[in-house]
Short mmCIF file of C-alpha atoms in Angstrom, two decimals:
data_model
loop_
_atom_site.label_atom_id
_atom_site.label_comp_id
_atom_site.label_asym_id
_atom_site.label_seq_id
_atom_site.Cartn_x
_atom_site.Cartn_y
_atom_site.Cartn_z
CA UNK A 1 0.00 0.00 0.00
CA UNK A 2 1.25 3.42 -0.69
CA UNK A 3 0.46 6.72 1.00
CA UNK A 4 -0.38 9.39 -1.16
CA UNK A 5 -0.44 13.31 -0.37
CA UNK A 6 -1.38 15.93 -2.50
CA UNK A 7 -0.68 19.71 -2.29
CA UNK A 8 -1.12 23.32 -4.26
CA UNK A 9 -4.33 23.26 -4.36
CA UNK A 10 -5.79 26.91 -3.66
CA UNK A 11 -8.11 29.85 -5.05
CA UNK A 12 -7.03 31.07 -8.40
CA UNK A 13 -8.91 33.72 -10.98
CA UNK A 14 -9.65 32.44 -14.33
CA UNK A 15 -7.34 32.19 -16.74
CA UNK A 16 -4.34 31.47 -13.77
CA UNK A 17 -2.06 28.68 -13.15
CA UNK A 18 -1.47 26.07 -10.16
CA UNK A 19 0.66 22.83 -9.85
CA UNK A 20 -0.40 19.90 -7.78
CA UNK A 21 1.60 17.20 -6.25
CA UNK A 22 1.46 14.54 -4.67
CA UNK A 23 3.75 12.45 -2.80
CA UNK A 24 4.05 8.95 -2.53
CA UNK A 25 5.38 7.27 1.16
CA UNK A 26 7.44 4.81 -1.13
CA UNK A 27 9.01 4.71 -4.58
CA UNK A 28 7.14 5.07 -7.89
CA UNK A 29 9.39 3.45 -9.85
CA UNK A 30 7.37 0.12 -10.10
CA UNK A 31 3.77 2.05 -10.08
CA UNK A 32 2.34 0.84 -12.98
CA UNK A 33 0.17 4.06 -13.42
CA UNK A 34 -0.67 7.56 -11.31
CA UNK A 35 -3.24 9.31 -11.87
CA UNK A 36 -5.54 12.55 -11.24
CA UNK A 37 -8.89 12.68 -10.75
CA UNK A 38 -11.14 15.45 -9.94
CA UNK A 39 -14.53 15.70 -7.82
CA UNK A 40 -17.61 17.71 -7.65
CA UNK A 41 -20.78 17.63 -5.03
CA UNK A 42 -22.90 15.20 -6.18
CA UNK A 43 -20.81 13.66 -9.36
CA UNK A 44 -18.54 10.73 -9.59
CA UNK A 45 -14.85 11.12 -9.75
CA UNK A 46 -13.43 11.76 -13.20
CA UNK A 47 -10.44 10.75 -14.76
CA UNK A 48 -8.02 14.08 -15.44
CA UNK A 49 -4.69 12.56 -16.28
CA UNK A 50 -2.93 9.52 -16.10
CA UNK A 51 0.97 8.89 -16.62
CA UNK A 52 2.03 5.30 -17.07
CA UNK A 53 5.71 3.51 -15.76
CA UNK A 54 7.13 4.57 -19.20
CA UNK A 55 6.05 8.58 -19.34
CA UNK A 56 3.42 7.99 -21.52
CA UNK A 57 0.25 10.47 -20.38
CA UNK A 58 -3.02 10.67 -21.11
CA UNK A 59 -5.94 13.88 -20.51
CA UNK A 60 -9.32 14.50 -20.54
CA UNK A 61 -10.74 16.41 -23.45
CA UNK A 62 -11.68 18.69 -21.19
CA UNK A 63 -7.95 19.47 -20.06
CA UNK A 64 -6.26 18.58 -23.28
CA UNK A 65 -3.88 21.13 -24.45
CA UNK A 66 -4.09 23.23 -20.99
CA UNK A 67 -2.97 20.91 -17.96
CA UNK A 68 0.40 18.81 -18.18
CA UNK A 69 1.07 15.53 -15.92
CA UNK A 70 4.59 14.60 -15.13
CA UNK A 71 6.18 12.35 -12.95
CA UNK A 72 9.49 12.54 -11.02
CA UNK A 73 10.53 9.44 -9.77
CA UNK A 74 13.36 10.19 -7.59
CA UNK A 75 11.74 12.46 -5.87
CA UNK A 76 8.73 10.08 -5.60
CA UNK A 77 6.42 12.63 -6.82
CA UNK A 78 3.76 13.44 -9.19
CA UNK A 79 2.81 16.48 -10.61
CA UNK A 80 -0.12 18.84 -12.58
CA UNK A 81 0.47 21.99 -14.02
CA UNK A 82 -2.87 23.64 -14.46
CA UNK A 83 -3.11 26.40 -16.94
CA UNK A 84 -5.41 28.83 -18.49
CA UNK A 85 -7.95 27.51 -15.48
CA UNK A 86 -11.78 27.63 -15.46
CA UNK A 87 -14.47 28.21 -13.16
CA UNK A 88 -15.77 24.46 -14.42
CA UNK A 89 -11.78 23.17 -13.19
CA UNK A 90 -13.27 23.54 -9.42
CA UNK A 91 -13.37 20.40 -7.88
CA UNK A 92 -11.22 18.31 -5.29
CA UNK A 93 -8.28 16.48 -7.06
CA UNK A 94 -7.09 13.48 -5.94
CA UNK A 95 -4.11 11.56 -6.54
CA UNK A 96 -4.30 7.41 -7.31
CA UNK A 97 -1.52 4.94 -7.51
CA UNK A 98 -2.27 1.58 -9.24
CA UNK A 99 0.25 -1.52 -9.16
CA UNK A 100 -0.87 -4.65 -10.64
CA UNK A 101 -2.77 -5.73 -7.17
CA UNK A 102 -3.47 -2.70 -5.67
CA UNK A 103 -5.40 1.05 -5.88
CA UNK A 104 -4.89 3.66 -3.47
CA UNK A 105 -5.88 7.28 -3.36
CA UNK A 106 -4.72 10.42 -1.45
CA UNK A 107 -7.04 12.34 0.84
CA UNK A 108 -7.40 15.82 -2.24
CA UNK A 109 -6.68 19.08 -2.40
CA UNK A 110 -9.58 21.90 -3.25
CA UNK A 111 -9.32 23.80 -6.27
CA UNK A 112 -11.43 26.57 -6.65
CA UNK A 113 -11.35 29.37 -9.83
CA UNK A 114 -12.91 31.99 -9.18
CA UNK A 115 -14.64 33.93 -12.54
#
């Protein structure tokens, strides 16, 4: 199991920037994928960006082209560079890890643009 914490979540205006990371309690070498997923009231947790073992990424439409996943793994650490932000980019993002056996998720950080 791995112990994930994310940070840099905050209030931004529209059209800002924030990064997110999140730090894993143990190396992320051998994590097959991390992820970021975001979460409104009352919806289900979406899929924002994945990054694979190999540095392969992958966005949602919705971010495509404005939010950038990259991984570092000797500092054990993810990260999301949010650009050009939204009001409709509030939500809590959370951080997963997935091995082949196991799924865990960090606790989120609040991300609220303001318009």
């Amino acid at each position: 199991q791995v112990q994930l914490v994310e940070s840099g979540g905050g209030l931004v205006q529209a059209g800002g920037s924030l990064r997110l990371s999140c730090l894993a309690s143990s190396s992320i070498f051998s994590i097959n994928v991390m992820g970021w997923y975001r979460q409104t009231p009352g919806k289900q947790r979406a899929l924002v960006a994945t990054i694979n073992s190999g540095g392969s990424t992958n966005y949602a439409a919705s971010v495509k082209g404005r939010f950038t996943m990259t991984r570092d793994n000797a500092k054990n650490t993810v990260y999301l560079q949010m650009n050009s932000l939204k009001p409709e980019d509030t939500a809590v993002y959370y951080c997963r890890a997935t091995t082949r056996t196991t799924t865990d998720w960090g606790q989120g950080t609040q991300v609220t643009v303001s318009s």
